[in-house]
Amino acid sequence: MLTHDQIWAAIDALAENNQLTASGLARNSGLDPTSFNKSKRHTANGRQRWPSTESIAKALRATQVTVSEFFEFAEDAGAPKPVQRKMPDQNYPMPGNQNMPLVGFDQAGAGGFFDAGGFPTAKDCDEISFPTDDQDKVYALEVTGNSMHPLYCEGDVLIIASNASVRKDDRIVFKTTSGKIMAKILARKTAKQIEVHSGQTGEGDTAYPLEEIEWIGRILWASQ
DNA sequence: TTAAGTGTGTTGGACATGAC
DNA sequence: GTCATGTCCAACACACTTAA
């Protein structure tokens, strides 16, 4: 799961890898030059301001960086990978906004809605636009109700990578064989079970046998 | 060498817009 | 109306170039 600092660090890294400042990246992306300025990352009263997915999408298009690479920037905040692409390259197709499935929570809990890898199979679900490439098995999950509380609330939209490997401290979404969908923080994964918690202090880990898990997806991004 | 001009980047406030 | 985010604007700092 990405934090406010990681997202902005990733944007800084994106700019740096293209020999740009935050202002230059915003301008090249077709945004106002001040959009990514440090002064716009918090409000006057200290509240965090987040870039919209649309702004990030424009920056990714401008720099020809995939969403996967962007998330790697975020996760490796402070130690960006040397990804530099000044000209379009057929080996690195320019990512555009792709329409990905937007799955409602009720749909997600229904049987037969996902393939074995945890990717939606239904063709009649809504879609959301997000920058990605063909290699990303990414979809959006809209939270309804309080089933994912306290991590997420009703109306939050989660971007899920269904084919991503998960590691300790990753925020994950998983479905049990009983049809229950949960968002948790991965505490431990063994050959037999996963141990998760919801981030609240004092709360112990809960273990789920792997045979009771249909699929696990890693939460890349949450619109909260 | 130095002052003036220019371009770029940053900051902070105000306002616009869309969603709720 | 409130909130979150984007845009506009003025002011300022800094680096670089150019001409005196």
CSV table of C-alpha atoms (C1' of nucleotides) in Angstrom, one decimal:
chain,number,residue,atom,x,y,z
A,1,MET,CA,0.0,0.0,0.0
A,2,LEU,CA,1.3,3.4,-0.9
A,3,THR,CA,1.5,6.3,1.4
A,4,HIS,CA,1.1,10.0,0.7
A,5,ASP,CA,4.9,10.4,1.0
A,6,GLN,CA,5.6,7.5,-1.3
A,7,ILE,CA,3.3,8.8,-4.0
A,8,TRP,CA,4.9,12.2,-4.0
A,9,ALA,CA,8.4,10.6,-3.8
A,10,ALA,CA,7.5,8.6,-6.9
A,11,ILE,CA,6.4,11.7,-8.7
A,12,ASP,CA,9.7,13.3,-7.7
A,13,ALA,CA,11.6,10.2,-8.9
A,14,LEU,CA,9.6,10.3,-12.2
A,15,ALA,CA,10.7,13.9,-12.8
A,16,GLU,CA,14.3,13.2,-11.8
A,17,ASN,CA,14.6,10.2,-14.1
A,18,ASN,CA,13.5,12.5,-17.0
A,19,GLN,CA,15.9,15.3,-16.0
A,20,LEU,CA,12.9,17.4,-14.9
A,21,THR,CA,11.8,19.2,-11.9
A,22,ALA,CA,8.4,18.7,-10.4
A,23,SER,CA,7.3,21.8,-12.2
A,24,GLY,CA,8.8,20.7,-15.5
A,25,LEU,CA,7.1,17.3,-15.2
A,26,ALA,CA,3.7,18.9,-14.6
A,27,ARG,CA,4.2,21.3,-17.5
A,28,ASN,CA,5.3,18.4,-19.9
A,29,SER,CA,2.2,16.5,-18.7
A,30,GLY,CA,-0.1,19.2,-19.7
A,31,LEU,CA,-0.9,20.2,-16.2
A,32,ASP,CA,-0.4,23.5,-14.4
A,33,PRO,CA,3.3,23.8,-13.5
A,34,THR,CA,2.5,24.2,-9.9
A,35,SER,CA,0.5,21.0,-9.7
A,36,PHE,CA,3.3,18.8,-8.4
A,37,ASN,CA,5.0,21.6,-6.4
A,38,LYS,CA,5.9,20.7,-2.8
A,39,SER,CA,3.8,23.6,-1.6
A,40,LYS,CA,0.7,21.9,-3.0
A,41,ARG,CA,1.2,18.6,-1.2
A,42,HIS,CA,-0.4,19.8,2.0
A,43,THR,CA,-3.0,22.4,2.7
A,44,ALA,CA,-2.5,25.4,4.9
A,45,ASN,CA,-3.8,23.5,7.9
A,46,GLY,CA,-1.5,20.6,7.2
A,47,ARG,CA,-3.9,18.2,5.6
A,48,GLN,CA,-2.4,15.9,3.0
A,49,ARG,CA,-3.3,16.7,-0.7
A,50,TRP,CA,-3.1,13.8,-3.1
A,51,PRO,CA,-2.6,13.9,-6.8
A,52,SER,CA,-5.5,12.6,-8.8
A,53,THR,CA,-5.2,9.4,-10.8
A,54,GLU,CA,-5.8,11.6,-13.9
A,55,SER,CA,-2.8,13.8,-13.1
A,56,ILE,CA,-0.6,10.7,-12.5
A,57,ALA,CA,-1.9,9.2,-15.7
A,58,LYS,CA,-0.8,12.3,-17.6
A,59,ALA,CA,2.6,12.3,-16.0
A,60,LEU,CA,3.0,8.6,-16.9
A,61,ARG,CA,2.0,9.3,-20.5
A,62,ALA,CA,4.4,12.2,-20.7
A,63,THR,CA,7.3,10.2,-19.4
A,64,GLN,CA,6.4,6.9,-21.0
A,65,VAL,CA,6.6,5.0,-17.7
A,66,THR,CA,4.2,2.2,-17.0
A,67,VAL,CA,2.0,2.1,-13.9
A,68,SER,CA,4.0,-0.9,-12.7
A,69,GLU,CA,7.2,1.1,-12.8
A,70,PHE,CA,5.6,4.1,-11.1
A,71,PHE,CA,4.5,1.9,-8.2
A,72,GLU,CA,8.1,0.5,-8.0
A,73,PHE,CA,9.2,4.2,-7.7
A,74,ALA,CA,6.8,4.6,-4.9
A,75,GLU,CA,7.8,1.5,-3.1
A,76,ASP,CA,11.5,2.3,-3.6
A,77,ALA,CA,11.0,5.9,-2.7
A,78,GLY,CA,14.3,7.6,-2.5
A,79,ALA,CA,16.1,5.0,-4.6
A,80,PRO,CA,14.5,5.3,-8.1
A,81,LYS,CA,15.3,2.9,-10.8
A,82,PRO,CA,17.1,4.4,-13.8
A,83,VAL,CA,14.3,4.3,-16.3
A,84,GLN,CA,14.9,6.9,-18.9
A,85,ARG,CA,13.0,7.1,-22.1
A,86,LYS,CA,13.2,10.2,-24.1
A,87,MET,CA,11.8,8.8,-27.4
A,88,PRO,CA,9.1,6.3,-28.0
A,89,ASP,CA,10.5,2.8,-28.3
A,90,GLN,CA,8.7,-0.2,-29.6
A,91,ASN,CA,10.2,-2.3,-26.9
A,92,TYR,CA,8.6,0.0,-24.3
A,93,PRO,CA,5.1,0.9,-25.6
A,94,MET,CA,3.8,4.2,-24.3
A,95,PRO,CA,1.2,3.5,-21.7
A,96,GLY,CA,-2.1,5.0,-22.1
A,97,ASN,CA,-5.2,5.1,-20.1
A,98,GLN,CA,-6.8,1.7,-20.3
A,99,ASN,CA,-10.3,0.8,-19.4
A,100,MET,CA,-10.2,-1.7,-16.6
A,101,PRO,CA,-13.0,-3.5,-14.9
A,102,LEU,CA,-14.6,-1.7,-12.0
A,103,VAL,CA,-16.0,-4.3,-9.7
A,104,GLY,CA,-18.6,-3.6,-7.1
A,105,PHE,CA,-18.1,-5.3,-3.7
A,106,ASP,CA,-21.3,-7.3,-4.1
A,107,GLN,CA,-20.1,-8.6,-7.5
A,108,ALA,CA,-16.8,-9.5,-6.0
A,109,GLY,CA,-18.4,-11.7,-3.4
A,110,ALA,CA,-20.5,-13.5,-6.0
A,111,GLY,CA,-19.3,-16.9,-7.1
A,112,GLY,CA,-17.9,-17.3,-10.6
A,113,PHE,CA,-17.1,-13.7,-11.1
A,114,PHE,CA,-13.3,-14.1,-11.0
A,115,ASP,CA,-10.9,-16.5,-12.8
A,116,ALA,CA,-8.4,-18.6,-10.8
A,117,GLY,CA,-6.0,-15.7,-10.8
A,118,GLY,CA,-8.4,-13.4,-9.1
A,119,PHE,CA,-9.2,-11.3,-12.2
A,120,PRO,CA,-12.8,-10.4,-13.1
A,121,THR,CA,-14.2,-12.4,-16.0
A,122,ALA,CA,-17.6,-10.8,-16.4
A,123,LYS,CA,-18.0,-8.7,-19.5
A,124,ASP,CA,-20.9,-6.5,-18.4
A,125,CYS,CA,-19.3,-4.8,-15.4
A,126,ASP,CA,-18.5,-1.1,-15.3
A,127,GLU,CA,-15.1,0.2,-16.3
A,128,ILE,CA,-12.6,2.8,-15.0
A,129,SER,CA,-9.8,4.5,-16.8
A,130,PHE,CA,-6.3,4.1,-15.4
A,131,PRO,CA,-2.8,4.1,-16.9
A,132,THR,CA,-1.5,0.6,-17.3
A,133,ASP,CA,-0.1,-1.7,-20.0
A,134,ASP,CA,-1.1,-5.1,-21.3
A,135,GLN,CA,1.1,-6.9,-18.9
A,136,ASP,CA,-0.9,-5.6,-15.9
A,137,LYS,CA,-3.8,-7.7,-14.7
A,138,VAL,CA,-5.2,-4.8,-12.9
A,139,TYR,CA,-8.8,-4.0,-12.0
A,140,ALA,CA,-10.7,-1.6,-9.7
A,141,LEU,CA,-12.7,-2.7,-6.7
A,142,GLU,CA,-15.3,-0.3,-5.3
A,143,VAL,CA,-15.8,-0.6,-1.6
A,144,THR,CA,-19.4,-0.8,-0.3
A,145,GLY,CA,-20.5,-1.1,3.3
A,146,ASN,CA,-18.1,-1.4,6.2
A,147,SER,CA,-16.7,-4.8,5.5
A,148,MET,CA,-13.3,-3.4,4.9
A,149,HIS,CA,-13.3,-1.0,7.8
A,150,PRO,CA,-11.0,0.3,9.2
A,151,LEU,CA,-8.7,0.2,6.2
A,152,TYR,CA,-11.2,1.4,3.8
A,153,CYS,CA,-14.7,3.0,3.9
A,154,GLU,CA,-17.7,3.0,1.6
A,155,GLY,CA,-17.0,4.6,-1.7
A,156,ASP,CA,-13.2,4.0,-1.7
A,157,VAL,CA,-11.9,2.6,-5.0
A,158,LEU,CA,-9.0,0.2,-4.8
A,159,ILE,CA,-6.7,-0.6,-7.7
A,160,ILE,CA,-5.8,-4.3,-7.4
A,161,ALA,CA,-3.0,-6.2,-9.2
A,162,SER,CA,-4.4,-9.7,-9.4
A,163,ASN,CA,-1.1,-11.3,-10.6
A,164,ALA,CA,1.3,-9.5,-8.3
A,165,SER,CA,3.4,-11.2,-5.7
A,166,VAL,CA,2.6,-10.2,-2.1
A,167,ARG,CA,5.1,-9.5,0.7
A,168,LYS,CA,5.0,-8.8,4.3
A,169,ASP,CA,3.3,-5.5,5.1
A,170,ASP,CA,1.6,-5.3,1.7
A,171,ARG,CA,-2.1,-4.3,1.8
A,172,ILE,CA,-4.0,-7.1,0.1
A,173,VAL,CA,-7.5,-8.1,-0.9
A,174,PHE,CA,-8.3,-11.8,-0.8
A,175,LYS,CA,-11.4,-14.0,-1.2
A,176,THR,CA,-12.1,-17.0,0.9
A,177,THR,CA,-13.8,-20.1,-0.4
A,178,SER,CA,-16.8,-19.1,1.6
A,179,GLY,CA,-17.2,-16.0,-0.6
A,180,LYS,CA,-15.9,-13.5,1.8
A,181,ILE,CA,-13.8,-10.6,0.4
A,182,MET,CA,-11.4,-8.9,2.9
A,183,ALA,CA,-8.8,-6.1,2.8
A,184,LYS,CA,-6.0,-6.7,5.3
A,185,ILE,CA,-2.3,-6.1,5.8
A,186,LEU,CA,-0.2,-9.2,5.2
A,187,ALA,CA,1.8,-10.1,8.3
A,188,ARG,CA,3.2,-13.4,7.2
A,189,LYS,CA,2.8,-15.9,4.4
A,190,THR,CA,3.8,-19.5,4.7
A,191,ALA,CA,3.3,-22.5,2.5
A,192,LYS,CA,0.2,-23.4,4.4
A,193,GLN,CA,-1.4,-20.1,5.5
A,194,ILE,CA,-1.4,-16.4,5.5
A,195,GLU,CA,-1.5,-14.2,8.6
A,196,VAL,CA,-3.1,-10.8,8.3
A,197,HIS,CA,-4.2,-7.9,10.5
A,198,SER,CA,-6.1,-4.7,9.9
A,199,GLY,CA,-3.5,-2.3,11.2
A,200,GLN,CA,-5.1,-1.5,14.4
A,201,THR,CA,-2.8,-1.5,17.4
A,202,GLY,CA,-3.4,-4.3,19.9
A,203,GLU,CA,-5.0,-6.4,17.3
A,204,GLY,CA,-3.5,-9.8,16.8
A,205,ASP,CA,-2.9,-11.5,13.5
A,206,THR,CA,-5.6,-13.7,12.0
A,207,ALA,CA,-4.5,-16.8,10.1
A,208,TYR,CA,-6.3,-18.2,7.0
A,209,PRO,CA,-5.3,-21.6,5.6
A,210,LEU,CA,-4.3,-21.3,1.9
A,211,GLU,CA,-6.8,-24.0,0.9
A,212,GLU,CA,-9.5,-21.6,2.1
A,213,ILE,CA,-8.1,-18.7,-0.1
A,214,GLU,CA,-9.4,-18.5,-3.6
A,215,TRP,CA,-7.2,-15.7,-4.7
A,216,ILE,CA,-5.1,-12.8,-3.3
A,217,GLY,CA,-4.6,-9.4,-5.0
A,218,ARG,CA,-2.2,-6.7,-4.0
A,219,ILE,CA,-3.6,-3.2,-3.5
A,220,LEU,CA,-1.6,-0.8,-5.6
A,221,TRP,CA,-3.6,2.3,-5.0
A,222,ALA,CA,-6.7,3.5,-3.1
A,223,SER,CA,-8.8,6.5,-3.8
A,224,GLN,CA,-9.8,7.5,-0.3
B,1,DT,C1',34.1,42.4,-13.7
B,2,DT,C1',29.5,43.7,-13.1
B,3,DA,C1',24.9,45.0,-13.8
B,4,DA,C1',20.8,44.2,-16.5
B,5,DG,C1',17.9,41.1,-18.9
B,6,DT,C1',15.8,36.6,-19.4
B,7,DG,C1',14.2,32.0,-18.4
B,8,DT,C1',13.0,28.6,-15.0
B,9,DG,C1',11.4,27.0,-10.7
B,10,DT,C1',9.0,27.7,-6.3
B,11,DT,C1',5.8,29.5,-3.0
B,12,DG,C1',1.4,30.9,-1.2
B,13,DG,C1',-3.1,32.8,-1.8
B,14,DA,C1',-7.3,32.9,-4.3
B,15,DC,C1',-10.5,30.9,-7.1
B,16,DA,C1',-12.9,27.3,-10.2
B,17,DT,C1',-14.9,22.9,-10.6
B,18,DG,C1',-17.0,18.6,-9.7
B,19,DA,C1',-18.7,15.3,-6.3
B,20,DC,C1',-21.3,14.5,-2.4
C,1,DG,C1',-22.6,24.1,1.8
C,2,DT,C1',-18.5,21.3,2.2
C,3,DC,C1',-14.6,19.0,0.6
C,4,DA,C1',-10.8,17.7,-2.5
C,5,DT,C1',-8.1,18.8,-6.4
C,6,DG,C1',-6.7,21.7,-10.3
C,7,DT,C1',-5.7,26.2,-12.2
C,8,DC,C1',-4.4,31.0,-12.2
C,9,DC,C1',-1.7,34.7,-10.6
C,10,DA,C1',1.8,37.6,-8.3
C,11,DA,C1',6.0,37.7,-6.1
C,12,DC,C1',10.4,36.0,-5.4
C,13,DA,C1',14.9,33.4,-5.9
C,14,DC,C1',18.3,31.5,-8.7
C,15,DA,C1',21.2,30.5,-12.8
C,16,DC,C1',22.7,31.8,-17.1
C,17,DT,C1',23.7,35.1,-20.9
C,18,DT,C1',24.9,39.4,-22.7
C,19,DA,C1',26.6,43.9,-23.1
C,20,DA,C1',29.0,47.8,-21.2
